[in-house]
Amino acid sequence: MSTTPVGPARRAIVGINFGNAYASIAVVNKEGHADCIANEDGERQIACAISFNGEEVYIGNQALPQLVKNSQNTITGFRNLLGKRCVSAKGDFPEIESTGESRSAPVVDVNGEPGYSIQVLLPAPKQSLPASTRSTPAPTRPPSPPAPILSTKTLTVSEATSMFLATLRKSAEDFLGKSIEGAVLSVPNYWDQSQLDALRKAAEDAGINVLQLAAEEESTPEAAKAPHDRTSLVVDLGSSSLSLNLLSIKQSLIHPLSTLYIPGVGGDAIDDALIQHFAKEFTKKTKIAVSLPAKTPEDSRAEAKLRLAVEHTKRTLSASAGAASCSVESLKDGMDFSGTINRLRFDVLLATLYARISREVVTVLSSGGVEKEAIDEVLLVGGSAGLSGLTEKLELFFGESSRVSIRSDLDSSQLIAKGAVSQARILVSLPKDDPLHIAFAHANEVVKVTATTKPIGVDFPGSAGNIIPVIIVPSETPLPARRVVRLPVATGASKVAVEVWEGDQSLRDLPKEEKVKTAESDDEDEEEEDEEEPLREVIVTKSKLLGGLLVDIAAPTPAPAPTKKNSKVTAKPSFLEIKIDANIDGSVEVSSRQATEKDDGAWVSFSVGK
C-alpha cells in the first residue's frame, strides 16, 4: 500500500465560474496546473439554461435551442436573480425588471422569491385492476398505458440554481473519477450579503462543499501567473454587464483601488448588434421584414434563431481575423438565411461599444487616482472580452509605446475558473485552524485592507535631482509589508550613507524620437505630430525625508594570486542590503547592512512613526 501523501495538486477540488449566461469548471491536472474541463457534451463553456419539454429536462447547451419554440418553459439568466425578494403585494420585482427584456420563461412570485411557472408532463398514476369474479377471465386486449398528465410546476431561482450546479458537480466528479472535496465559486464583487448567502445555500443543496465565495476580480490574477508586483486593470465583459476593477498586487496580496459596474454593456449588446445587422441583410435579400424588437410570435422565433446563430459567429470572429458566417434554416416564412460579416464591418458595428468601454476605463482610473502610464497589465475576462477589436481599442488608448501588457495570450473565458481552483488549492493546503484558512472561508464578509498611500524609496546624499532613484515599497502596498533590496557598493568605499524618502508620484514628458523625414512625407508627418499624444512616464519625487543611516563597509577579501589555471581571479564585489518594514499602524523601520556570503552582518536601523 502506498504511503505517498496526497498533496493539494492531487486533491479533488474544483473552481467554478458561475456566470449569468455561461459557466465553466476548472480542476488541477496531473501536472499541477489549473485546467478547464469539458462536460459530457464536450462544452467548456456551459450555458446556464434549463428547459422542460414534456417529460424531458435539458440542462446546459442542450437547453438553448428550446428558446425558439419552447421559451415559456426554458429558464435562463437565473444567477442574477439569486437573493432577490418580492417587495410589493402584486408580486413585482423592480430590480429584476430593470435588467432588461426576458427572453425565457417569465419571472413570477413564489412565496416572495423570484421563480418560474412552467408546464411539465407527469407520469399518470398507476391504476389498480378490479378483481375478477369469473373463474376463467375472457381474453381481452391489454389496456393502453395511461397518458402523462400536463401539470404546472413552480420552480424558485434557488431551486433552478441547485439543479444547474448539481450538473456541474457531476461533470467534475465524472472527470476526476471521485467525489469532489470542495469548490471555490466566483461571485460578482457588487453582490450583497443576501445574494452571497443564497448562492452558498444553493450550492450546498447541490451537494457542493463551498470552500470560498471568491470575488471574480480577485480570482483572475491567480490564473495570470505573474508573481511580480504590479497594478492590474481587470476588464470583465460578461453577457449582461461590464465590470472594471483596478487592483494593486504586491507579493500576491490584492488590494482593490477602484471598481466600476456598468449594466447593459456586454455580450448581449454585441449579440443585439449582430442580430440587427443580419435581420436587415435578410430583409434586403428576401423582402421579408423581421421586426426587432419582435412584435409577433414569428418575429420572436426569428430573433431567437438569430440569437443562437450569432453566438457561433461571435466565437468565430474571436478566434480568427477573417470573415464569419451566420446561417439559419427557415428564419421566417420558410425562407433560409445565410450571411457573412468580415472583421472590419464587425468592428464598425461595435465602435460605439468599444468607445463606451474606453470612457469607463478613464472613469475607473480617475476614481482610483492612477494614471494610465502606471498600469502594468490589462486582464481581459469574460466570454465576450476575447474580441481582437477590443484589444486594439485598449492598445490605442494606452498608446503604442506604453509599457502596459494587454494579456491577450490568456483565454478570457477560462481565467476566472482557473483562478478559483488555484484559490481552492491554497485553501486545502492550509490547516482548518489556520488564520488564513478562516479568513478565506469567510471572504464574503467585508474586510478592510490597510495599504500604503505613498511610495517609500532610498537615495544617496549628493545625488543630483529630486527624483527618488530606488523605490522599495510602492504605493498601495497592503500592510504589514517587508521589502528588501540589494544594491552594489562602489569599489573602495568604506562607508555608505543612505537617505530614506517618502515620495509623490507624478508624470513627466519623454523626449520625442527624431524621425528621418523625406520630401514626400513632410506634410503627412506634420499632421501626425499635431495629433500624436505626448509620451509620458511615472516618476517619484521626494516629498518627506524619513531619516538616514550610515553603514560601515568592510574591505573586500583580497583576491588570491592568479595562477596558470585561473588567471582572471578578482575580488568579490560588495553589496548594501536595505530592509524596510512598514507596519499596519503606519510606523516604518529601516535597516541596512553590508551583504556578505553568510548574510550575518549587523543591521543598522532606525524607526519613524507616520
Coordinates of C-alpha atoms in Angstrom, one line a residue:
M1 CA 0.0 0.0 0.0
S2 CA 1.4 3.4 -1.0
T3 CA 2.0 5.9 1.7
T4 CA 2.6 8.8 -0.6
P5 CA 0.7 11.8 0.8
V6 CA -1.9 13.4 -1.3
G7 CA -0.8 17.0 -1.9
P8 CA -3.0 19.9 -2.9
A9 CA -2.2 19.2 -6.6
R10 CA -3.9 15.8 -6.3
R11 CA -6.9 16.7 -4.2
A12 CA -10.4 16.6 -5.7
I13 CA -11.0 20.3 -5.8
V14 CA -12.6 22.5 -8.4
G15 CA -13.1 26.1 -9.3
I16 CA -16.5 27.1 -10.7
N17 CA -17.0 30.3 -12.7
F18 CA -20.8 30.7 -12.4
G19 CA -21.8 33.4 -14.8
N20 CA -25.2 34.7 -15.7
A21 CA -25.0 33.2 -19.2
Y22 CA -22.2 30.6 -19.1
A23 CA -20.3 28.6 -16.5
S24 CA -17.0 26.8 -16.6
I25 CA -15.3 24.2 -14.4
A26 CA -11.6 24.1 -13.6
V27 CA -9.5 21.4 -11.9
V28 CA -5.9 20.8 -11.1
N29 CA -4.5 18.4 -13.7
K30 CA -1.8 15.8 -13.2
E31 CA 0.9 18.3 -14.0
G32 CA -0.3 20.5 -11.2
H33 CA -1.7 23.3 -13.5
A34 CA -5.2 24.7 -13.5
D35 CA -7.2 23.5 -16.4
C36 CA -10.8 24.0 -17.6
I37 CA -12.6 20.7 -18.4
A38 CA -15.4 19.8 -20.8
N39 CA -18.7 18.4 -19.7
E40 CA -20.4 15.3 -21.2
D41 CA -21.3 17.3 -24.3
G42 CA -17.8 18.4 -24.9
E43 CA -18.5 22.0 -23.8
R44 CA -16.0 24.0 -21.8
Q45 CA -18.4 27.0 -21.8
I46 CA -21.7 25.6 -20.3
A47 CA -24.8 27.6 -20.9
C48 CA -26.7 28.5 -17.7
A49 CA -30.0 27.3 -19.0
I50 CA -32.7 24.7 -18.0
S51 CA -35.6 23.7 -20.3
F52 CA -38.6 21.5 -19.6
N53 CA -40.1 19.8 -22.7
G54 CA -42.7 17.3 -21.8
E55 CA -41.1 14.7 -19.6
E56 CA -37.6 15.7 -20.7
V57 CA -35.3 18.1 -18.9
Y58 CA -32.4 19.7 -20.7
I59 CA -29.7 21.5 -18.8
G60 CA -26.8 23.4 -20.3
N61 CA -26.1 24.0 -24.0
Q62 CA -28.9 21.5 -25.0
A63 CA -31.4 23.8 -23.4
L64 CA -30.6 26.8 -25.6
P65 CA -32.4 25.6 -28.8
Q66 CA -35.6 25.3 -26.8
L67 CA -35.7 29.1 -26.7
V68 CA -37.0 29.0 -30.3
K69 CA -40.3 27.1 -29.8
N70 CA -40.4 26.4 -26.0
S71 CA -39.2 29.7 -24.5
Q72 CA -42.1 29.7 -21.9
N73 CA -40.6 26.6 -20.3
T74 CA -37.0 27.5 -20.7
I75 CA -35.1 29.3 -17.9
T76 CA -32.0 31.5 -18.5
G77 CA -30.4 34.4 -16.6
F78 CA -31.3 33.0 -13.2
R79 CA -28.0 33.7 -11.5
N80 CA -28.5 37.4 -11.1
L81 CA -31.9 36.8 -9.5
L82 CA -30.5 34.9 -6.5
G83 CA -31.1 36.6 -3.2
K84 CA -33.8 39.0 -4.6
R85 CA -37.1 39.3 -2.8
C86 CA -40.6 40.4 -3.8
V87 CA -41.2 43.9 -2.4
S88 CA -44.9 44.5 -3.2
A89 CA -48.2 42.7 -2.7
K90 CA -48.6 42.4 -6.5
G91 CA -45.5 40.2 -6.7
D92 CA -43.4 42.8 -8.6
F93 CA -39.6 42.7 -8.8
P94 CA -38.5 46.2 -9.8
E95 CA -34.8 45.2 -9.5
I96 CA -35.3 42.3 -11.9
E97 CA -37.4 44.2 -14.4
S98 CA -34.6 46.8 -14.8
T99 CA -32.2 44.1 -16.1
G100 CA -33.9 44.1 -19.5
E101 CA -36.4 42.1 -21.5
S102 CA -36.7 38.5 -20.6
R103 CA -36.2 36.0 -23.5
S104 CA -37.1 33.0 -21.5
A105 CA -39.9 31.9 -19.0
P106 CA -41.3 35.0 -17.3
V107 CA -40.4 35.6 -13.6
V108 CA -43.2 35.1 -11.1
D109 CA -43.6 35.4 -7.4
V110 CA -43.1 32.2 -5.5
N111 CA -43.7 32.9 -1.8
G112 CA -41.8 36.2 -2.0
E113 CA -38.9 34.8 -4.0
P114 CA -38.5 35.1 -7.8
G115 CA -39.3 31.9 -9.6
Y116 CA -40.9 30.4 -12.7
S117 CA -44.1 28.7 -13.6
I118 CA -43.6 26.0 -16.2
Q119 CA -45.6 23.2 -17.8
V120 CA -44.3 19.7 -17.4
L121 CA -45.7 16.2 -18.1
L122 CA -46.0 14.0 -15.1
P123 CA -46.5 10.2 -15.3
A124 CA -50.1 9.2 -14.8
P125 CA -50.8 7.4 -11.5
K126 CA -50.9 3.7 -11.7
Q127 CA -54.4 2.2 -11.7
S128 CA -55.2 -1.0 -9.9
L129 CA -57.2 -3.6 -11.9
P130 CA -60.6 -4.6 -10.4
A131 CA -60.8 -8.1 -9.0
S132 CA -62.5 -10.5 -11.5
T133 CA -65.5 -12.7 -10.3
R134 CA -65.1 -15.2 -13.2
S135 CA -63.0 -18.3 -12.7
T136 CA -61.6 -18.0 -16.2
P137 CA -61.2 -14.5 -17.5
A138 CA -62.1 -13.9 -21.0
P139 CA -59.2 -12.9 -23.3
T140 CA -59.2 -9.1 -23.7
R141 CA -56.8 -6.6 -25.3
P142 CA -54.3 -5.2 -22.9
P143 CA -55.2 -1.7 -21.8
S144 CA -53.2 1.2 -23.3
P145 CA -50.8 2.8 -20.9
P146 CA -52.3 5.9 -19.3
A147 CA -51.2 9.2 -20.9
P148 CA -48.9 11.6 -18.9
I149 CA -50.7 14.4 -17.2
L150 CA -49.9 18.0 -18.1
S151 CA -49.2 19.9 -14.9
T152 CA -47.9 23.3 -13.8
K153 CA -44.8 23.3 -11.7
T154 CA -43.3 26.3 -9.8
L155 CA -39.5 26.5 -9.5
T156 CA -37.7 29.1 -7.5
V157 CA -34.5 30.7 -8.6
S158 CA -32.7 28.9 -5.8
E159 CA -34.0 25.5 -6.9
A160 CA -33.0 26.2 -10.5
T161 CA -29.5 27.2 -9.4
S162 CA -29.2 24.0 -7.4
M163 CA -30.3 21.9 -10.4
F164 CA -27.7 23.5 -12.6
L165 CA -24.9 23.4 -10.1
A166 CA -25.6 19.7 -9.4
T167 CA -24.8 19.0 -13.1
L168 CA -21.5 20.9 -12.8
R169 CA -20.6 18.8 -9.8
K170 CA -21.4 15.6 -11.6
S171 CA -19.4 16.6 -14.6
A172 CA -16.4 17.4 -12.4
E173 CA -16.8 14.1 -10.5
D174 CA -17.1 12.1 -13.7
F175 CA -13.8 13.7 -14.9
L176 CA -11.9 13.2 -11.7
G177 CA -13.4 9.8 -11.1
K178 CA -14.3 10.6 -7.4
S179 CA -16.4 12.9 -5.3
I180 CA -15.1 16.4 -5.1
E181 CA -13.8 17.5 -1.8
G182 CA -14.7 21.2 -2.1
A183 CA -15.1 24.1 -4.6
V184 CA -14.4 27.8 -4.8
L185 CA -17.2 29.6 -6.6
S186 CA -16.7 33.0 -8.2
V187 CA -19.2 35.8 -7.5
P188 CA -19.6 39.4 -8.8
N189 CA -18.0 42.0 -6.5
Y190 CA -21.2 44.0 -6.4
W191 CA -23.3 41.3 -4.8
D192 CA -24.8 42.0 -1.4
Q193 CA -24.8 39.6 1.6
S194 CA -28.3 38.1 0.7
Q195 CA -27.1 37.1 -2.7
L196 CA -23.9 35.5 -1.3
D197 CA -25.9 33.6 1.3
A198 CA -28.4 32.4 -1.4
L199 CA -25.6 31.1 -3.7
R200 CA -23.9 29.3 -0.8
K201 CA -27.1 27.6 0.2
A202 CA -28.0 26.7 -3.4
A203 CA -24.5 25.2 -3.9
E204 CA -24.7 23.2 -0.7
D205 CA -28.2 21.9 -1.7
A206 CA -26.5 20.7 -4.9
G207 CA -24.0 18.6 -2.8
I208 CA -21.1 21.1 -3.2
N209 CA -18.8 21.8 -0.2
V210 CA -18.2 25.5 -0.6
L211 CA -14.7 26.4 0.4
Q212 CA -15.0 30.0 -0.5
L213 CA -17.1 32.5 -2.5
A214 CA -14.3 34.5 -4.2
A215 CA -14.8 37.8 -5.9
E216 CA -14.3 37.5 -9.7
E217 CA -11.6 40.2 -9.8
E218 CA -9.6 38.6 -7.1
S219 CA -9.7 35.1 -8.8
T220 CA -8.5 36.4 -12.1
P221 CA -4.9 37.4 -11.1
E222 CA -4.3 33.9 -9.7
A223 CA -4.5 32.5 -13.2
A224 CA -2.3 35.2 -14.8
K225 CA 0.9 33.6 -13.5
A226 CA 2.6 36.9 -12.9
P227 CA 4.1 36.9 -9.3
H228 CA 5.8 40.3 -9.5
D229 CA 4.4 43.5 -8.1
R230 CA 2.0 45.2 -10.5
T231 CA -1.0 47.3 -10.9
S232 CA -3.6 45.5 -12.9
L233 CA -6.8 46.5 -14.7
V234 CA -9.4 43.7 -15.0
V235 CA -11.8 44.3 -17.8
D236 CA -14.7 41.8 -17.3
L237 CA -17.1 41.8 -20.2
G238 CA -19.9 39.4 -19.3
S239 CA -23.2 38.7 -21.0
S240 CA -25.2 41.5 -19.4
S241 CA -22.7 43.8 -17.7
L242 CA -19.2 45.3 -17.7
S243 CA -17.1 45.2 -14.6
L244 CA -13.8 47.2 -14.3
N245 CA -11.5 46.5 -11.4
L246 CA -8.3 48.3 -10.6
L247 CA -6.1 46.2 -8.4
S248 CA -2.8 46.8 -6.7
I249 CA -1.0 43.4 -6.4
K250 CA 2.0 43.2 -4.1
Q251 CA 3.7 39.9 -3.2
S252 CA 0.5 38.1 -4.4
L253 CA -1.7 40.2 -2.0
I254 CA -4.5 42.0 -3.8
H255 CA -5.7 45.5 -2.8
P256 CA -8.6 46.9 -4.8
L257 CA -8.1 50.5 -5.7
S258 CA -11.3 51.2 -7.7
T259 CA -14.3 49.3 -9.0
L260 CA -16.9 50.2 -11.6
Y261 CA -20.0 48.2 -12.6
I262 CA -22.0 49.1 -15.8
P263 CA -25.1 47.1 -16.5
G264 CA -26.3 46.7 -20.1
V265 CA -22.8 46.7 -21.6
G266 CA -21.8 43.2 -22.5
G267 CA -22.2 40.2 -24.7
D268 CA -26.0 40.7 -25.1
A269 CA -25.3 44.1 -26.6
I270 CA -22.9 42.6 -29.1
D271 CA -25.5 39.9 -30.0
D272 CA -28.1 42.6 -30.5
A273 CA -25.8 44.5 -32.9
L274 CA -25.2 41.3 -34.9
I275 CA -28.9 40.4 -34.9
Q276 CA -29.9 43.8 -36.2
H277 CA -27.2 43.5 -38.9
F278 CA -28.3 40.1 -40.2
A279 CA -32.0 40.9 -39.9
K280 CA -31.5 43.8 -42.2
E281 CA -29.5 41.7 -44.6
F282 CA -32.3 39.0 -44.6
T283 CA -34.9 41.6 -45.3
K284 CA -32.8 43.1 -48.1
K285 CA -32.3 39.7 -49.8
T286 CA -35.9 38.3 -49.3
K287 CA -38.1 41.4 -48.9
I288 CA -39.5 39.8 -45.8
A289 CA -39.3 42.1 -42.8
V290 CA -38.1 41.0 -39.4
S291 CA -39.2 43.5 -36.8
L292 CA -36.8 44.0 -33.9
P293 CA -37.8 44.2 -31.1
A294 CA -40.2 41.4 -32.0
K295 CA -43.8 42.4 -32.4
T296 CA -45.3 39.0 -33.5
P297 CA -44.6 35.4 -32.5
E298 CA -43.0 34.8 -35.9
D299 CA -40.5 37.7 -35.2
S300 CA -39.8 36.3 -31.7
R301 CA -38.9 32.9 -33.2
A302 CA -36.8 34.6 -35.9
E303 CA -34.9 36.6 -33.2
A304 CA -34.4 33.5 -31.1
K305 CA -32.9 31.6 -34.1
L306 CA -30.6 34.5 -34.9
R307 CA -29.5 34.8 -31.3
L308 CA -28.4 31.2 -31.3
A309 CA -26.7 31.5 -34.7
V310 CA -24.7 34.7 -33.9
E311 CA -23.2 33.0 -30.9
H312 CA -21.2 30.8 -33.3
T313 CA -20.5 33.9 -35.5
K314 CA -19.1 35.8 -32.5
R315 CA -16.9 32.9 -31.4
T316 CA -15.5 32.6 -35.0
L317 CA -14.6 36.3 -35.1
S318 CA -12.9 35.9 -31.7
A319 CA -10.7 33.1 -33.0
S320 CA -9.8 34.4 -36.4
A321 CA -9.1 37.6 -38.3
G322 CA -11.2 36.7 -41.3
A323 CA -14.9 36.6 -42.0
A324 CA -17.5 34.7 -40.1
S325 CA -20.8 33.2 -41.4
C326 CA -24.3 33.1 -40.0
S327 CA -26.7 30.5 -41.2
V328 CA -30.3 30.0 -40.1
E329 CA -32.7 27.4 -41.5
S330 CA -36.3 28.7 -42.1
L331 CA -35.6 32.1 -40.5
K332 CA -39.1 33.4 -41.4
D333 CA -41.9 32.4 -43.7
G334 CA -40.0 29.3 -44.6
M335 CA -37.0 31.2 -46.1
D336 CA -33.5 30.2 -45.1
F337 CA -30.8 32.7 -44.5
S338 CA -27.0 32.7 -44.9
G339 CA -24.8 35.7 -44.5
T340 CA -21.3 36.7 -43.7
I341 CA -19.6 39.5 -41.9
N342 CA -15.9 40.5 -42.0
R343 CA -13.8 41.9 -39.2
L344 CA -13.9 45.5 -40.4
R345 CA -17.7 45.6 -40.6
F346 CA -18.0 43.9 -37.2
D347 CA -15.7 46.4 -35.6
V348 CA -17.7 49.2 -37.2
L349 CA -20.9 47.8 -35.6
L350 CA -19.2 47.7 -32.2
A351 CA -17.4 51.0 -32.4
T352 CA -19.9 52.6 -30.0
L353 CA -19.5 49.8 -27.5
Y354 CA -15.7 50.0 -27.7
A355 CA -15.8 53.7 -27.2
R356 CA -18.1 53.3 -24.2
I357 CA -15.6 50.8 -22.6
S358 CA -12.7 53.2 -23.2
R359 CA -14.7 56.0 -21.4
E360 CA -15.4 53.8 -18.5
V361 CA -11.7 52.8 -18.2
V362 CA -10.9 56.5 -17.9
T363 CA -13.5 56.8 -15.1
V364 CA -12.2 53.8 -13.1
L365 CA -8.6 55.1 -13.4
S366 CA -9.6 58.5 -12.3
S367 CA -11.6 57.1 -9.3
G368 CA -8.6 55.1 -8.2
G369 CA -6.2 58.0 -8.6
V370 CA -4.0 56.1 -11.0
E371 CA -2.6 57.4 -14.3
K372 CA -2.8 55.1 -17.3
E373 CA 1.0 55.2 -17.5
A374 CA 1.1 53.4 -14.1
I375 CA -0.8 50.4 -15.3
D376 CA 1.3 47.3 -15.8
E377 CA -1.2 44.9 -17.3
V378 CA -4.8 44.6 -18.5
L379 CA -6.5 41.3 -17.9
L380 CA -9.4 40.6 -20.3
V381 CA -12.1 38.4 -18.7
G382 CA -15.4 37.0 -19.9
G383 CA -16.6 35.2 -22.9
S384 CA -17.1 38.5 -24.9
A385 CA -13.7 40.0 -23.9
G386 CA -11.7 38.0 -26.4
L387 CA -12.6 40.1 -29.4
S388 CA -9.5 41.5 -31.1
G389 CA -11.2 44.8 -31.8
L390 CA -11.4 45.4 -28.0
T391 CA -7.7 44.6 -27.6
E392 CA -6.9 47.0 -30.4
K393 CA -9.0 49.7 -28.9
L394 CA -7.3 49.3 -25.5
E395 CA -3.8 49.3 -27.1
L396 CA -4.7 52.6 -28.8
F397 CA -6.0 54.0 -25.5
F398 CA -2.8 53.2 -23.6
G399 CA -0.5 54.1 -26.5
E400 CA 1.8 52.0 -28.7
S401 CA 4.9 52.9 -26.7
S402 CA 3.2 52.1 -23.3
R403 CA 4.7 49.5 -21.0
V404 CA 1.2 48.1 -20.3
S405 CA 0.8 44.4 -21.2
I406 CA -2.7 43.6 -22.5
R407 CA -2.9 39.9 -21.8
S408 CA -4.5 38.7 -25.0
D409 CA -2.4 35.5 -24.6
L410 CA -4.8 34.2 -21.9
D411 CA -8.1 32.6 -22.7
S412 CA -10.6 35.2 -21.3
S413 CA -13.4 32.7 -20.9
Q414 CA -11.3 30.5 -18.6
L415 CA -9.4 32.9 -16.4
I416 CA -11.9 33.1 -13.6
A417 CA -12.5 29.4 -13.2
K418 CA -8.7 28.7 -13.3
G419 CA -8.2 31.4 -10.7
A420 CA -10.9 29.9 -8.5
V421 CA -9.3 26.4 -8.5
S422 CA -5.9 28.0 -7.7
Q423 CA -7.5 29.6 -4.7
A424 CA -9.1 26.2 -3.7
R425 CA -5.6 24.6 -3.9
I426 CA -4.3 27.2 -1.4
L427 CA -7.2 26.6 0.9
V428 CA -6.9 22.8 1.1
S429 CA -3.2 23.2 1.8
L430 CA -3.9 25.2 5.0
P431 CA -5.0 23.6 8.3
K432 CA -8.6 24.4 9.1
D433 CA -7.5 26.3 12.2
D434 CA -5.0 28.4 10.3
P435 CA -6.0 32.1 10.4
L436 CA -5.6 32.4 6.7
H437 CA -8.0 29.5 6.1
I438 CA -10.5 31.0 8.4
A439 CA -10.2 34.4 6.7
F440 CA -10.5 32.9 3.2
A441 CA -13.5 30.8 4.2
H442 CA -15.3 33.9 5.4
A443 CA -14.1 36.0 2.4
N444 CA -17.7 37.1 1.7
E445 CA -17.6 39.3 4.7
V446 CA -16.3 42.8 4.3
V447 CA -12.6 43.1 5.2
K448 CA -10.9 46.5 5.2
V449 CA -7.4 46.4 3.9
T450 CA -4.8 48.9 5.0
A451 CA -2.3 49.9 2.4
T452 CA 0.5 52.5 1.9
T453 CA -0.6 55.7 0.3
K454 CA 2.8 56.9 -0.9
P455 CA 5.9 55.1 -2.2
I456 CA 9.0 54.8 0.0
G457 CA 12.4 54.7 -1.5
V458 CA 16.1 55.5 -0.9
D459 CA 18.6 58.0 -2.3
F460 CA 22.2 58.7 -1.5
P461 CA 23.4 62.2 -0.3
G462 CA 25.0 64.3 -3.0
S463 CA 23.0 62.8 -5.9
A464 CA 21.6 65.4 -8.3
G465 CA 17.9 65.9 -8.9
N466 CA 14.7 65.5 -6.9
I467 CA 13.7 62.0 -8.2
I468 CA 14.0 59.0 -5.9
P469 CA 16.1 56.5 -7.8
V470 CA 15.2 53.3 -5.9
I471 CA 11.6 52.6 -4.8
I472 CA 11.5 49.8 -2.2
V473 CA 7.8 50.0 -1.0
P474 CA 5.5 51.0 -3.8
S475 CA 2.3 52.9 -3.1
E476 CA -0.9 50.9 -2.4
T477 CA 1.1 48.0 -0.8
P478 CA -1.1 46.1 1.7
L479 CA 0.2 46.3 5.2
P480 CA 2.1 45.0 7.0
A481 CA 4.9 44.6 4.4
R482 CA 8.6 43.8 4.4
R483 CA 10.8 44.7 1.4
V484 CA 14.5 44.0 1.0
V485 CA 16.7 45.3 -1.9
R486 CA 20.4 44.7 -2.6
L487 CA 22.4 47.5 -4.2
P488 CA 26.1 47.4 -5.4
V489 CA 28.7 49.4 -3.5
A490 CA 31.4 51.4 -5.3
T491 CA 34.8 49.9 -5.2
G492 CA 36.9 51.3 -2.4
A493 CA 34.0 52.8 -0.4
S494 CA 34.4 52.4 3.4
K495 CA 31.1 54.0 4.4
V496 CA 27.8 54.4 2.7
A497 CA 25.2 57.0 3.7
V498 CA 21.5 56.3 2.8
E499 CA 18.5 58.6 2.9
V500 CA 15.0 57.2 3.1
W501 CA 12.3 59.3 1.5
E502 CA 8.6 59.3 1.1
G503 CA 7.6 60.4 -2.4
D504 CA 4.9 61.7 -4.6
Q505 CA 4.1 60.0 -7.9
S506 CA 3.8 62.3 -11.0
L507 CA 4.2 62.2 -14.7
R508 CA 6.8 63.7 -16.9
D509 CA 7.0 64.0 -20.7
L510 CA 9.6 62.0 -22.5
P511 CA 11.5 63.5 -25.4
K512 CA 10.2 62.6 -28.8
E513 CA 12.2 60.4 -31.1
E514 CA 13.6 62.2 -34.1
K515 CA 12.4 60.7 -37.3
V516 CA 14.1 60.9 -40.7
K517 CA 11.9 62.9 -43.0
T518 CA 11.7 62.7 -46.8
A519 CA 10.3 65.3 -49.1
E520 CA 7.2 63.2 -49.9
S521 CA 6.3 62.7 -46.2
D522 CA 6.8 66.2 -44.8
D523 CA 3.1 67.1 -44.9
E524 CA 2.0 63.8 -43.5
D525 CA 4.5 63.9 -40.6
E526 CA 3.3 67.4 -39.7
E527 CA -0.3 66.2 -39.4
E528 CA 0.8 63.1 -37.3
E529 CA 2.8 65.3 -35.0
D530 CA -0.2 67.5 -34.3
E531 CA -2.4 64.5 -33.4
E532 CA 0.3 62.5 -31.6
E533 CA -0.2 62.1 -27.9
P534 CA 2.9 63.0 -25.8
L535 CA 4.8 60.1 -24.3
R536 CA 5.0 60.2 -20.5
E537 CA 6.4 58.1 -17.7
V538 CA 5.7 57.8 -14.0
I539 CA 8.3 59.3 -11.7
V540 CA 8.5 59.5 -7.9
T541 CA 9.8 62.8 -6.5
K542 CA 11.0 63.5 -2.9
S543 CA 8.4 64.8 -0.5
K544 CA 9.4 63.9 3.0
L545 CA 12.7 62.8 4.5
L546 CA 12.0 59.9 6.9
G547 CA 15.6 59.6 8.1
G548 CA 19.1 58.4 7.2
L549 CA 21.7 56.0 8.3
L550 CA 25.4 55.3 7.8
V551 CA 26.7 51.8 7.2
D552 CA 30.3 50.8 7.6
I553 CA 31.7 48.8 4.6
A554 CA 34.4 46.3 5.4
A555 CA 37.2 46.0 3.0
P556 CA 36.7 43.2 0.5
T557 CA 38.7 40.0 0.9
P558 CA 41.9 40.3 -1.2
A559 CA 41.8 38.4 -4.4
P560 CA 44.0 35.3 -4.4
A561 CA 47.1 35.5 -6.7
P562 CA 46.3 34.4 -10.2
T563 CA 47.5 31.0 -11.3
K564 CA 48.0 29.3 -14.6
K565 CA 44.6 27.6 -14.3
N566 CA 42.8 30.7 -13.1
S567 CA 44.4 33.9 -14.5
K568 CA 41.3 36.1 -14.0
V569 CA 40.6 35.9 -10.3
T570 CA 39.1 39.1 -8.9
A571 CA 37.8 40.3 -5.6
K572 CA 34.1 39.7 -4.9
P573 CA 32.0 42.9 -5.2
S574 CA 30.4 44.5 -2.1
F575 CA 26.7 45.0 -1.8
L576 CA 24.5 47.0 0.5
E577 CA 21.2 45.4 1.7
I578 CA 18.3 47.6 2.7
K579 CA 15.3 46.4 4.5
I580 CA 12.1 48.3 5.1
D581 CA 9.3 47.1 7.5
A582 CA 6.1 49.1 7.0
N583 CA 3.7 48.2 9.9
I584 CA -0.1 48.3 9.9
D585 CA -0.1 51.2 12.4
G586 CA 1.8 53.4 9.9
S587 CA 5.2 53.1 11.5
V588 CA 8.3 52.4 9.4
E589 CA 11.5 50.7 10.4
V590 CA 14.5 50.9 8.1
S591 CA 17.6 48.7 8.4
S592 CA 20.7 48.3 6.4
R593 CA 23.9 46.2 6.4
Q594 CA 26.7 45.1 4.2
A595 CA 25.7 41.9 2.4
T596 CA 28.0 39.0 2.8
E597 CA 28.1 35.4 1.7
K598 CA 26.5 34.3 5.0
D599 CA 24.3 37.4 5.3
D600 CA 25.2 37.6 9.0
G601 CA 26.3 41.2 9.2
A602 CA 24.8 43.5 11.9
W603 CA 21.8 45.7 10.9
V604 CA 21.9 49.4 11.3
S605 CA 18.3 50.6 12.0
F606 CA 16.1 53.5 12.7
S607 CA 12.3 53.8 13.1
V608 CA 9.9 56.6 12.2
G609 CA 6.2 57.0 13.0
K610 CA 3.9 58.3 10.3

